[in-house]
Coordinates of C-alpha atoms and ligand atoms in Angstrom, one line a residue:
X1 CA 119.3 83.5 88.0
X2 CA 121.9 85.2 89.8
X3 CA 119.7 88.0 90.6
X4 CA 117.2 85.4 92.4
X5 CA 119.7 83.5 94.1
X6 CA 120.7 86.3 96.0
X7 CA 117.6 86.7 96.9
X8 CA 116.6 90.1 95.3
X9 CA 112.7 90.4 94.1
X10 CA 114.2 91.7 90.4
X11 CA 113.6 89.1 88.2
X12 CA 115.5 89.9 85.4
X13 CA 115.9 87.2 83.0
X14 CA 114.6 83.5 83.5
X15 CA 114.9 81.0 80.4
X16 CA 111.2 80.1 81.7
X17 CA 110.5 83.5 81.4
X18 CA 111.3 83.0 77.8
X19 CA 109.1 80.4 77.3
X20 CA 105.9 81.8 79.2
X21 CA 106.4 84.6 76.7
X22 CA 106.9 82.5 73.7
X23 CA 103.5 80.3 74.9
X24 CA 101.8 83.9 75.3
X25 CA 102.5 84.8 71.8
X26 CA 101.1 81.5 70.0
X27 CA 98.6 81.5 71.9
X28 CA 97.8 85.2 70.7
X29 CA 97.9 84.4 67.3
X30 CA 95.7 81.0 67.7
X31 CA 93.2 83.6 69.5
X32 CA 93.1 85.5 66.3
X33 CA 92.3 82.7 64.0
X34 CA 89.8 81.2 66.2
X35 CA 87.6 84.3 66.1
X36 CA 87.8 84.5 62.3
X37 CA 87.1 80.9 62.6
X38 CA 84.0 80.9 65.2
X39 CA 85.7 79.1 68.4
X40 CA 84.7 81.0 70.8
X41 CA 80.9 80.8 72.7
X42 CA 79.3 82.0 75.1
X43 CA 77.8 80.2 78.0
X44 CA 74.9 81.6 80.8
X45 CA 75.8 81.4 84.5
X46 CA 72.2 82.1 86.7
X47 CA 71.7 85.0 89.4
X48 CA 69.1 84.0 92.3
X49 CA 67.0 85.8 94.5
X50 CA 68.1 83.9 98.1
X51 CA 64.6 84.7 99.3
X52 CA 62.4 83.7 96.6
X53 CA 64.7 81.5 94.8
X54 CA 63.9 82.8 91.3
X55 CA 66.7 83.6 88.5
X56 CA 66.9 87.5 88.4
X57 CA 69.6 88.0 86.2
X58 CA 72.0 85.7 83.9
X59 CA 76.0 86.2 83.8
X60 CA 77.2 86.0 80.3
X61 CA 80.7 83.9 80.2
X62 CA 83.4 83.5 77.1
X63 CA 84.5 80.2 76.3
X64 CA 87.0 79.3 73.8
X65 CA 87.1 76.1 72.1
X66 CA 90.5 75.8 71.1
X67 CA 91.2 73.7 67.6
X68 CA 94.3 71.7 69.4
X69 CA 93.8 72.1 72.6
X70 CA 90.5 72.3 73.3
X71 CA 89.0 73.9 76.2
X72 CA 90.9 76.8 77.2
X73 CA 90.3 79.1 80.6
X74 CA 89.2 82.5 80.4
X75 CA 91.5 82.9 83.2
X76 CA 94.6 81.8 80.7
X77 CA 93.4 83.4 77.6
X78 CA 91.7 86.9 78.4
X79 CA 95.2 88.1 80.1
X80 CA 96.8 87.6 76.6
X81 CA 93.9 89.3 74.6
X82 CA 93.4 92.1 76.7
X83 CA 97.5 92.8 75.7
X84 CA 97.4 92.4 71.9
X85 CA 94.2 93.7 72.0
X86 CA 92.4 90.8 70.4
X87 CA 89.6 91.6 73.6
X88 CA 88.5 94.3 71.8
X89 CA 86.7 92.2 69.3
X90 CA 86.3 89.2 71.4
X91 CA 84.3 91.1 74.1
X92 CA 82.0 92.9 71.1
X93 CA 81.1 89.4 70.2
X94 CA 80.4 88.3 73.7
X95 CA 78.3 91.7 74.2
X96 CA 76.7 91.5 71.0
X97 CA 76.0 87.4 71.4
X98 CA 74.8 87.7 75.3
X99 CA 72.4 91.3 74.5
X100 CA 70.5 89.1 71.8
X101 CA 69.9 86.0 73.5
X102 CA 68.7 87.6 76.7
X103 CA 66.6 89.7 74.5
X104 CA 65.0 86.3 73.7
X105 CA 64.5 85.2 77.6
X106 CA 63.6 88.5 77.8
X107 CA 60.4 88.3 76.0
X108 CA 59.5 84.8 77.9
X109 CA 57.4 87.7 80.1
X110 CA 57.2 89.1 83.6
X111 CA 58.8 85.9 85.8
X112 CA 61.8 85.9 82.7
X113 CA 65.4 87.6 84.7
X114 CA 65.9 91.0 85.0
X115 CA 69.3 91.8 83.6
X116 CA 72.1 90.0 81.7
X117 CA 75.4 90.4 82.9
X118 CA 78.6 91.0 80.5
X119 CA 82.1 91.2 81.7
X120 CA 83.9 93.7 79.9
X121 CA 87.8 94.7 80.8
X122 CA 90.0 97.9 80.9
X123 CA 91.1 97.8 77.6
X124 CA 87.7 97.6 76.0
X125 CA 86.4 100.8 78.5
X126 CA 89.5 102.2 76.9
X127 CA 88.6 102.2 73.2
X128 CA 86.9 105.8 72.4
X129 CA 83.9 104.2 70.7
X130 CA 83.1 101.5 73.6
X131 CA 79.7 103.2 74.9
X132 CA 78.7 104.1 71.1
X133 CA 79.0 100.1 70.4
X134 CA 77.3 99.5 73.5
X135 CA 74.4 102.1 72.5
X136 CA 74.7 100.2 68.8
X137 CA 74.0 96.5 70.0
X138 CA 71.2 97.3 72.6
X139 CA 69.1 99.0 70.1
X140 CA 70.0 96.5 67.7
X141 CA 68.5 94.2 70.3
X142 CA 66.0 96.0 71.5
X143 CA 66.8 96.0 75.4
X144 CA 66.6 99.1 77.6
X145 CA 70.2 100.2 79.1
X146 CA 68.9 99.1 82.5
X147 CA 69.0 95.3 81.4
X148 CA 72.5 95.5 80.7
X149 CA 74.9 95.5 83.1
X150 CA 78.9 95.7 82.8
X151 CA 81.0 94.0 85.2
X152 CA 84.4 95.5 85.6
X153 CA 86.9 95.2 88.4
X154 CA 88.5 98.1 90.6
X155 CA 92.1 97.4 89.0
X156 CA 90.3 98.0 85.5
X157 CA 89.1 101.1 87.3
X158 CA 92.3 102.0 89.1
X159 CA 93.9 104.9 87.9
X160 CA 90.9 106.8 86.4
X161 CA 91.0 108.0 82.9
X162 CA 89.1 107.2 79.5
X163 CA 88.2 103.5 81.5
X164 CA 86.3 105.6 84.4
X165 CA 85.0 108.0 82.0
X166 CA 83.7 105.2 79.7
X167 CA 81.7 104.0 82.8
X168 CA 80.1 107.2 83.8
X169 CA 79.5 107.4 80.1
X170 CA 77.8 104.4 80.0
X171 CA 76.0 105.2 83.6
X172 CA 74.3 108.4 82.1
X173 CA 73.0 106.1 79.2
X174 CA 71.2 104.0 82.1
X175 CA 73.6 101.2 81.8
X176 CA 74.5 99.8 85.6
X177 CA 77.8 98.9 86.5
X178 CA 78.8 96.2 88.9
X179 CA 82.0 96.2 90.5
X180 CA 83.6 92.5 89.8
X181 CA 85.2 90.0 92.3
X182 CA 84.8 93.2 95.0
X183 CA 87.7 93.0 97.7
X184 CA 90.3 91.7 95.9
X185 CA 91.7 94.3 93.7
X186 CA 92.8 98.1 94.4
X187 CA 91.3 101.1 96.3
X188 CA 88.3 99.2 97.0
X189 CA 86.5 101.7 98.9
X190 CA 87.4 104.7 97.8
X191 CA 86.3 103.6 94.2
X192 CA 82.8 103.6 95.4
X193 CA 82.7 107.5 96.4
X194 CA 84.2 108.2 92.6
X195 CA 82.9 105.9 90.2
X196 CA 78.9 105.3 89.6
X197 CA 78.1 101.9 90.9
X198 CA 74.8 100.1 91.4
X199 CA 76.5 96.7 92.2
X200 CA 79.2 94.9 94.3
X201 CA 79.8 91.4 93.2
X202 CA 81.3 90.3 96.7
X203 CA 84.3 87.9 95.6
X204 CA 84.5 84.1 96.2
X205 CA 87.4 84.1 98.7
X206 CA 84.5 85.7 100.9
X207 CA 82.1 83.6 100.5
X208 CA 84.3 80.3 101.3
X209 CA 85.3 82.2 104.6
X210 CA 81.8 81.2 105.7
X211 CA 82.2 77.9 105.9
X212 CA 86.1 77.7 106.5
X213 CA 85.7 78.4 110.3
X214 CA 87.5 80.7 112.3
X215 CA 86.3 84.6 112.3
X216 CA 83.6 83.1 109.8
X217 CA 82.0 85.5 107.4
X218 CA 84.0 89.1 108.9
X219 CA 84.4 90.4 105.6
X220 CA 80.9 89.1 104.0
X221 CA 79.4 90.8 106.6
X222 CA 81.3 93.8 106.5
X223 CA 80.7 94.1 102.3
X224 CA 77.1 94.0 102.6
X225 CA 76.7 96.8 105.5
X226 CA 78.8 98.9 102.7
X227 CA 76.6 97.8 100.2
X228 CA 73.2 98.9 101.8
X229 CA 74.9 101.5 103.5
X230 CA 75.2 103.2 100.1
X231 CA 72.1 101.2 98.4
X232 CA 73.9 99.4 96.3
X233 CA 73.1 95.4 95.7
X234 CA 75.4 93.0 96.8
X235 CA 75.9 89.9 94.9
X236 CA 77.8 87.2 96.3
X237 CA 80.0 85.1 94.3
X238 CA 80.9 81.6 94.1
X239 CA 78.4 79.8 96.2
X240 CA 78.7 75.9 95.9
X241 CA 77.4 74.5 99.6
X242 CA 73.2 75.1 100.9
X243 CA 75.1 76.3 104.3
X244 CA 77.1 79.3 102.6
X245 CA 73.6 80.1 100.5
X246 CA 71.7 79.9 104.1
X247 CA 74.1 81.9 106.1
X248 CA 74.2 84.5 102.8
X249 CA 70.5 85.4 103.5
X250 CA 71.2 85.6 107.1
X251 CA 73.8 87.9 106.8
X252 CA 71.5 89.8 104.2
X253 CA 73.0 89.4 100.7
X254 CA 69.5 89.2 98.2
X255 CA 71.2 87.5 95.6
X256 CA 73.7 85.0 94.9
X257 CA 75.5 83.2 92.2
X258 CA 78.0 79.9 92.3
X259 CA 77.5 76.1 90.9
X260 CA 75.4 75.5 94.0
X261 CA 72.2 77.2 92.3
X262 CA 73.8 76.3 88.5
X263 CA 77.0 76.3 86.3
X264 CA 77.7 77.9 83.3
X265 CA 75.8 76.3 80.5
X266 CA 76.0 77.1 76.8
X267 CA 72.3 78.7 75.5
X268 CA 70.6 75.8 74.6
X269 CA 70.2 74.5 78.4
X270 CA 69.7 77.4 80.3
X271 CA 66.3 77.3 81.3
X272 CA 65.7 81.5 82.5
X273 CA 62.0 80.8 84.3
X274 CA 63.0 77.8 86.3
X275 CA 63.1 78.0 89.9
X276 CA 66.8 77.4 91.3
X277 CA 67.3 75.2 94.4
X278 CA 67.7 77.0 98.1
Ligands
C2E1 P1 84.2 86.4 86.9 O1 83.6 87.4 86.0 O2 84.3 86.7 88.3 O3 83.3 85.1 86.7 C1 83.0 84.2 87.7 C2 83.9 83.0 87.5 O4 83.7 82.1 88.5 C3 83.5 82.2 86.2 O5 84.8 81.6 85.8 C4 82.6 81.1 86.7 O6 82.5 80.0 85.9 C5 83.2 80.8 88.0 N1 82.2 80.3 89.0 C6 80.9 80.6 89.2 N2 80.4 80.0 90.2 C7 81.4 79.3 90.8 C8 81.5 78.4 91.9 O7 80.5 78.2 92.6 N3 82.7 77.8 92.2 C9 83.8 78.1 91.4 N4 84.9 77.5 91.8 N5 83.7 78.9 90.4 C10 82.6 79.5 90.0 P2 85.2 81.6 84.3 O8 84.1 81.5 83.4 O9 86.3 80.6 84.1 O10 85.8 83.1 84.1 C11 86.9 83.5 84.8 C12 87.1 85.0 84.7 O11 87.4 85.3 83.3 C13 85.8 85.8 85.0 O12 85.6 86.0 86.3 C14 86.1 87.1 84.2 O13 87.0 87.9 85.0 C15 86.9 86.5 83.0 N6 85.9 86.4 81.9 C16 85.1 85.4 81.6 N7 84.4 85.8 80.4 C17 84.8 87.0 80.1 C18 84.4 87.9 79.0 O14 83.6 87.6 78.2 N8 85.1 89.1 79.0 C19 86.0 89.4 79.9 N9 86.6 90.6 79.8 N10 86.4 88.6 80.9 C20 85.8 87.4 81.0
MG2 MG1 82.0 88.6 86.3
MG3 MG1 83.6 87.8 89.7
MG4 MG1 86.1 86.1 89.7

């Protein structure tokens, strides 16, 4: 307290500190009994084509259904896994879960989506055996490296180490990497000249620029110029109004994602050959 009244950014000692931390840990441990006890699914978020308005891919998202609380945010709960470590077997079941159903769409024939998308997070790249149990559960599934790809964000990447080298491990196994919410975190650029990338998932906070007025769409405009500058795809994020999905293709971008085309949906009502609305 006294250190923030006199106005220093040290934070030192807060009782709500204290309690954040305390909240943290139970909510670690309930993460560990839920996946012993099967709370957590996975739902399918679709990937359009802006010009032909067909799914192309299918983002794989973790959802945990918490016994007391019930529905908990990824955004709340991947934070705490990712420091006890509990993301390390959480993200092998969402990898292993998404590879087999989209090995199912997969075989739905030619118009079925491309690639399934799994997020995966620095610790995970960090474990030594990550691109083996990758290798493991696509041949268990029977999908080629190329319809996998692993989202990961630059801060995951910041740094370099074991995380970068588990990517260009990964890469020479013909897995793509995308670069996740792309703007927002570190080194953005300079990333791209180290680190094999086939895809920039341009973040959200661009995407609403479009339609928030002012110096409209700078940055979305900017990010896919980098993008086909170095023949990447750009994937823009977050979409939720026909004017931002119209101005998107104007600009460019080739495919999009947001609850303007479809939300998350568990298995069961994702439809893969349907036709999304433009
Ligand atoms: P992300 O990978 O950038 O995923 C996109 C997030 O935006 C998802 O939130 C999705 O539901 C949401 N979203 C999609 N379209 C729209 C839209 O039009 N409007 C708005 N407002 N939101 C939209 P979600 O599922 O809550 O996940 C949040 C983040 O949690 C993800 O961001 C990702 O970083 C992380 N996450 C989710 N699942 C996993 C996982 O299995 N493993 C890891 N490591 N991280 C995950
Ligand atoms: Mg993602
Ligand atoms: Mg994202
Ligand atoms: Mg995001």
């Amino acid at each position: 307290y006294a250190a923030r009244a006199a106005g220093s950014q040290l934070m030192i000692y807060t009782p709500e500190l204290d309690e954040r931390a305390d909240a943290a840990a139970r909510l670690g441990a309930d993460l560990r009994h839920s996946l012993d006890d099967g709370d957590f699914r996975v739902v399918y978020q679709p990937i359009v084509d802006l010009r032909t308005t067909r799914i192309r891919a299918v983002e794989a998202l973790v959802r945990w259904h918490h016994p007391v609380r019930g529905f908990v945010s990824p955004v709340d709960f991947i934070p705490i896994a990712e420091d006890n470590g509990l993301i390390v077997e959480l993200g092998e079941f969402v990898m292993r879960t998404a590879c087999h159903k989209f090995a199912g769409w997969r075989a739905l024939g030619p118009d079925a989506p491309d690639y399934v998308s799994v997020n995966v997070s620095a610790r995970q790249l960090s474990e030594p055996g990550f691109p083996a149990v990758v290798a493991g559960i696509l041949d268990e599934c029977g999908l080629a490296p190329a319809e996998l790809l692993v989202e990961v964000t630059e801060t995951a990447l910041f740094g370099g180490g074991t995380a970068v080298h588990a990517v260009e491990t990964l890469h020479a196994a013909g897995v793509r990497i995308a670069l996740d919410d792309f703007g927002t975190g570190h080194s953005s650029l300079g990333l791209l000249r180290t680190v094999p990338v086939d895809v920039l998932k341009v973040d959200k906070s661009f995407v609403d620029e479009i339609t928030a007025g002012g110096e409209r769409a700078v940055i979305a405009d900017a990010l896919i110029r980098v993008s086909n500058g170095l023949r990447l795809r750009a994937v823009a994020e977050g979409v939720e109004t026909a004017e931002q999905a119209a101005y998107l293709r104007e600009l460019g971008y080739e495919y999009a994602q947001g609850y303007y085309f479809g939300k998350p949906v568990p298995d069961p009502d994702f439809s893969p050959l349907t036709t999304a609305k433009i």
